[in-house]
PDB file of C-alpha atoms in Angstrom:
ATOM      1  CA  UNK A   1     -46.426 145.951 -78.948  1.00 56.00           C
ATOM      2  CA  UNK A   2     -49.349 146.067 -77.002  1.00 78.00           C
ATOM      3  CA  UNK A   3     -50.461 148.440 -74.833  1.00 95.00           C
ATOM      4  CA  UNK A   4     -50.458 148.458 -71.274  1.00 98.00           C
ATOM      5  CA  UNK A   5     -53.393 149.356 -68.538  1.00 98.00           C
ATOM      6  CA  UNK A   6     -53.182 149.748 -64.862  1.00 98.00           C
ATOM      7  CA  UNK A   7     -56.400 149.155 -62.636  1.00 98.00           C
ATOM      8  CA  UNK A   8     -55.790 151.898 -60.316  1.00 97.00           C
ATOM      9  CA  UNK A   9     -56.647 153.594 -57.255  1.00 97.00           C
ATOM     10  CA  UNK A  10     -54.276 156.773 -56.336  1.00 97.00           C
ATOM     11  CA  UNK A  11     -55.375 156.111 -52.667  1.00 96.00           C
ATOM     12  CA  UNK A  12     -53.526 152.529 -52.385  1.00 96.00           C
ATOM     13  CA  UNK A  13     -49.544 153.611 -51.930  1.00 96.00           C
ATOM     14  CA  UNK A  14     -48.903 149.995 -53.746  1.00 97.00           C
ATOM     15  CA  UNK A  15     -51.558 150.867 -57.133  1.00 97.00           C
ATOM     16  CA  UNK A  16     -49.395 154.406 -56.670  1.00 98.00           C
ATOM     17  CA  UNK A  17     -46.107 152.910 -56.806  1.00 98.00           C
ATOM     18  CA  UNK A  18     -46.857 150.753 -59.577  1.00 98.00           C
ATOM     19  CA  UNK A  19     -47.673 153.081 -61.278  1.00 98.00           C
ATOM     20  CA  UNK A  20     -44.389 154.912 -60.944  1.00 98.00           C
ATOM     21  CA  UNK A  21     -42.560 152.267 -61.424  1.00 98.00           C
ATOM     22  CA  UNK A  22     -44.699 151.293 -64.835  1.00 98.00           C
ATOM     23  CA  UNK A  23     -43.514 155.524 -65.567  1.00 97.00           C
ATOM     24  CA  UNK A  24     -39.867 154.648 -64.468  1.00 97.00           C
ATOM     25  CA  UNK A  25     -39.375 152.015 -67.499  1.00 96.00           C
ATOM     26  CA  UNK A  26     -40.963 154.783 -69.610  1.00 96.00           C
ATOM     27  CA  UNK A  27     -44.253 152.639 -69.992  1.00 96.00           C
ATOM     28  CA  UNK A  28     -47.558 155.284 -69.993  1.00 96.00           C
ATOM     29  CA  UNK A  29     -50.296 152.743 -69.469  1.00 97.00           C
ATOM     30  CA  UNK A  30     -53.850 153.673 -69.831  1.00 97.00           C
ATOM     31  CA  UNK A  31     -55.442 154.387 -66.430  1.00 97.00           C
ATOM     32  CA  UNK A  32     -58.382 152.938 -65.169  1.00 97.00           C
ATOM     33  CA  UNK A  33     -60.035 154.224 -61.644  1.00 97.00           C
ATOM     34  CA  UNK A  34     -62.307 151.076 -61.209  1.00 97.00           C
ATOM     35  CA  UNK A  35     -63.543 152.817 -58.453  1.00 97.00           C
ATOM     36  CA  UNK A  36     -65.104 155.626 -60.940  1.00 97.00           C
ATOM     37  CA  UNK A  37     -65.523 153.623 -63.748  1.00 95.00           C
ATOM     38  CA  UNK A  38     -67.312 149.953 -62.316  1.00 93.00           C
ATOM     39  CA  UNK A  39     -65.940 146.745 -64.038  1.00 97.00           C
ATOM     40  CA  UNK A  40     -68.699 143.921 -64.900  1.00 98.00           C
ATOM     41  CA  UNK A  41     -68.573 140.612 -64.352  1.00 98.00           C
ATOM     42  CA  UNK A  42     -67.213 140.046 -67.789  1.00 98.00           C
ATOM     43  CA  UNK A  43     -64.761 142.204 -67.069  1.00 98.00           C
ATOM     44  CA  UNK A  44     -63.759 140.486 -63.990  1.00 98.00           C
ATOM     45  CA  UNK A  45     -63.725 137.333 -65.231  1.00 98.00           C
ATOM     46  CA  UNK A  46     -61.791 138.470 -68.205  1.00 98.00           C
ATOM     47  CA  UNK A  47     -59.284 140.000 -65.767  1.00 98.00           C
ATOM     48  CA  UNK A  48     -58.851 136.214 -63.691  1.00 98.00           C
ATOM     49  CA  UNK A  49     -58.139 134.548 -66.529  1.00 97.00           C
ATOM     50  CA  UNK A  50     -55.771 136.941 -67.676  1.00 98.00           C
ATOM     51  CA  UNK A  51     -53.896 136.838 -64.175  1.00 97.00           C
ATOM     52  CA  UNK A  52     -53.604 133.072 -65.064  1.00 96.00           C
ATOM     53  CA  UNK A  53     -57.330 131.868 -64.061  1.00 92.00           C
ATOM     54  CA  UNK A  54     -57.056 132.388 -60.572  1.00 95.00           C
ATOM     55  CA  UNK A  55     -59.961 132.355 -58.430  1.00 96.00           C
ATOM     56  CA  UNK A  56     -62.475 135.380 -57.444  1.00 97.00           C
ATOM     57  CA  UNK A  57     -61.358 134.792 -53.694  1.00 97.00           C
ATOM     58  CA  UNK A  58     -57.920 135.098 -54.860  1.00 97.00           C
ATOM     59  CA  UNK A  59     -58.754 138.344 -55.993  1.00 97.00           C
ATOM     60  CA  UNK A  60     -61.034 139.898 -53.421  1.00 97.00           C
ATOM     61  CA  UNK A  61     -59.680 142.186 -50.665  1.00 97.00           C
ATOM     62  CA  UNK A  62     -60.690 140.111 -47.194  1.00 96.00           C
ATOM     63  CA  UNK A  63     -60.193 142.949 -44.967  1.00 96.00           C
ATOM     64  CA  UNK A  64     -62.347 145.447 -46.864  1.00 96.00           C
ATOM     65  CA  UNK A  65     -65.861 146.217 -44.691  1.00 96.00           C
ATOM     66  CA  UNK A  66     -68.034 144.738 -47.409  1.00 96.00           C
ATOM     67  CA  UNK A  67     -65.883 141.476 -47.133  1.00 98.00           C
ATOM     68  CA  UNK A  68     -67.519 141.100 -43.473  1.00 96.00           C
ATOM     69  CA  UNK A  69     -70.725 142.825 -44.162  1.00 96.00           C
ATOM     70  CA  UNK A  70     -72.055 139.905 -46.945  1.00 96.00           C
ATOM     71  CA  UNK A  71     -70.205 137.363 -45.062  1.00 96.00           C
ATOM     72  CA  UNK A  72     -67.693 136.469 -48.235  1.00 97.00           C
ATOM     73  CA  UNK A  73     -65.926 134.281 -45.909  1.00 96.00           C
ATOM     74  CA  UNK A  74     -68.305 130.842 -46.379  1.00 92.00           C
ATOM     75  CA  UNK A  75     -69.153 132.277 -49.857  1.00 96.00           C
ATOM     76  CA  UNK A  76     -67.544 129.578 -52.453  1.00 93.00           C
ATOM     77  CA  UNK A  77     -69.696 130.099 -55.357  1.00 97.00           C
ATOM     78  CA  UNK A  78     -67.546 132.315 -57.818  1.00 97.00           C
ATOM     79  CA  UNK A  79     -70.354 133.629 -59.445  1.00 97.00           C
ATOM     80  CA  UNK A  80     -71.347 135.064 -56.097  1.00 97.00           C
ATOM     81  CA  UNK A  81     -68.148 136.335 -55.448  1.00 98.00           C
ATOM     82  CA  UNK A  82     -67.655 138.062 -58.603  1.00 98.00           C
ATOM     83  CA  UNK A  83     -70.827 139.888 -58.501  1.00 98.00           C
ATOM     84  CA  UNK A  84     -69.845 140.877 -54.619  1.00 98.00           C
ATOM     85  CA  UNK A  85     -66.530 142.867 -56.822  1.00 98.00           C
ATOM     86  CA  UNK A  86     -69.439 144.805 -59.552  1.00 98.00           C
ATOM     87  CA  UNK A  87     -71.658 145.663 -56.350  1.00 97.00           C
ATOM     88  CA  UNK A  88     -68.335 146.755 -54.375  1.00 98.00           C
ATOM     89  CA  UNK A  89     -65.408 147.651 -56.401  1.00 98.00           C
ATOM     90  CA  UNK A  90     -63.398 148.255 -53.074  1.00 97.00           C
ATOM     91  CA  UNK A  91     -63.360 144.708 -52.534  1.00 98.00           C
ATOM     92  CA  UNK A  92     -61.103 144.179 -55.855  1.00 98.00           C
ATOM     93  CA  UNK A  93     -57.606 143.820 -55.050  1.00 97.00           C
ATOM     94  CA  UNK A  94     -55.015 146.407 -56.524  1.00 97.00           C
ATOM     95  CA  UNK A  95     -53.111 147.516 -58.898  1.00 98.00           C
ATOM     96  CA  UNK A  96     -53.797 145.015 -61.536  1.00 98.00           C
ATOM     97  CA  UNK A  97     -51.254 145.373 -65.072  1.00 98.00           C
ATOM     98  CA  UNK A  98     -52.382 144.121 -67.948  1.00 98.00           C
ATOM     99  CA  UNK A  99     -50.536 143.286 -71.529  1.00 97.00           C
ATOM    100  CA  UNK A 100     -52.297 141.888 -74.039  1.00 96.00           C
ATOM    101  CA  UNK A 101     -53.419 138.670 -72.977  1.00 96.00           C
ATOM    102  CA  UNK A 102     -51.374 138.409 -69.654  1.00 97.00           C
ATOM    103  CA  UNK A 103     -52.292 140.616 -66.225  1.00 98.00           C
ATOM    104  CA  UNK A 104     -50.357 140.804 -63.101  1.00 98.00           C
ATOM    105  CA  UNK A 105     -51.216 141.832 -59.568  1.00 97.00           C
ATOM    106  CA  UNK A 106     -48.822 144.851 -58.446  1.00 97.00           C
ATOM    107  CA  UNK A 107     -48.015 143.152 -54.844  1.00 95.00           C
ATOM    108  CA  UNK A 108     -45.033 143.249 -54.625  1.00 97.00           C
ATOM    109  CA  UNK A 109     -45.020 146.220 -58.009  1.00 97.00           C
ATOM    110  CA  UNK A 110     -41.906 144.536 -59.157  1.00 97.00           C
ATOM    111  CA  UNK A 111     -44.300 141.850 -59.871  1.00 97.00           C
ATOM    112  CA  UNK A 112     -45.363 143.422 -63.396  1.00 98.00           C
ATOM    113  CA  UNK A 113     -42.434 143.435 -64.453  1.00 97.00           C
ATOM    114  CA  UNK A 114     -42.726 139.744 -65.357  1.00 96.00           C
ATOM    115  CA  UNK A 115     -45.333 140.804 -68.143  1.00 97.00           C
ATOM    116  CA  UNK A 116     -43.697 143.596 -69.827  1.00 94.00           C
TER     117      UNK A 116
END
């Protein structure tokens, strides 16, 4: 069985109740505050493909302030956008749930269900 990690931020009420609900099927996942502890690029790009190789824009948080501030909008290179998420974690979108070789956004939570 493999084990399961939650890219969290207790300030988002969805990261929060995915994580509950992650504790209500008696799952502890490992906890990782990617706001305190920065992914890279790798890690980012390991995370897309994961989530089923979606895009960076897929993943990036449009209404965060950085979002407007480097003009992400008519940004297409994914390169660009990925290193936008290592410069500004807030711009990640959250909770992310990963198993093994699978990941799943937390929006709706029920959503990670699919994965465990």
């Amino acid at each position: 069985m493999s084990e399961v990690h939650i890219y969290h931020n207790p300030r988002c009420s969805k990261s929060r109740q995915t994580l509950a609900l992650l504790e209500e099927q008696g799952i502890q996942p490992s906890i990782i505050e990617y706001l305190k502890d920065p992914l890279t690029a790798a890690d980012i790009s390991d995370l897309l493909r994961k989530l089923g190789f979606i895009s960076a824009r897929e993943l990036i948080r449009s209404k965060e302030d950085a979002y407007k501030e480097l003009n992400l909008k008519d940004v297409d290179d994914e390169k660009q956008l990925i290193n936008a998420m290592v410069e500004h974690p807030k711009l990640i979108e959250r909770p992310i749930v990963v198993k093994g070789d699978q990941a799943r956004l937390g929006r709706p939570p029920e959503a990670v269900l699919e994965i465990l």
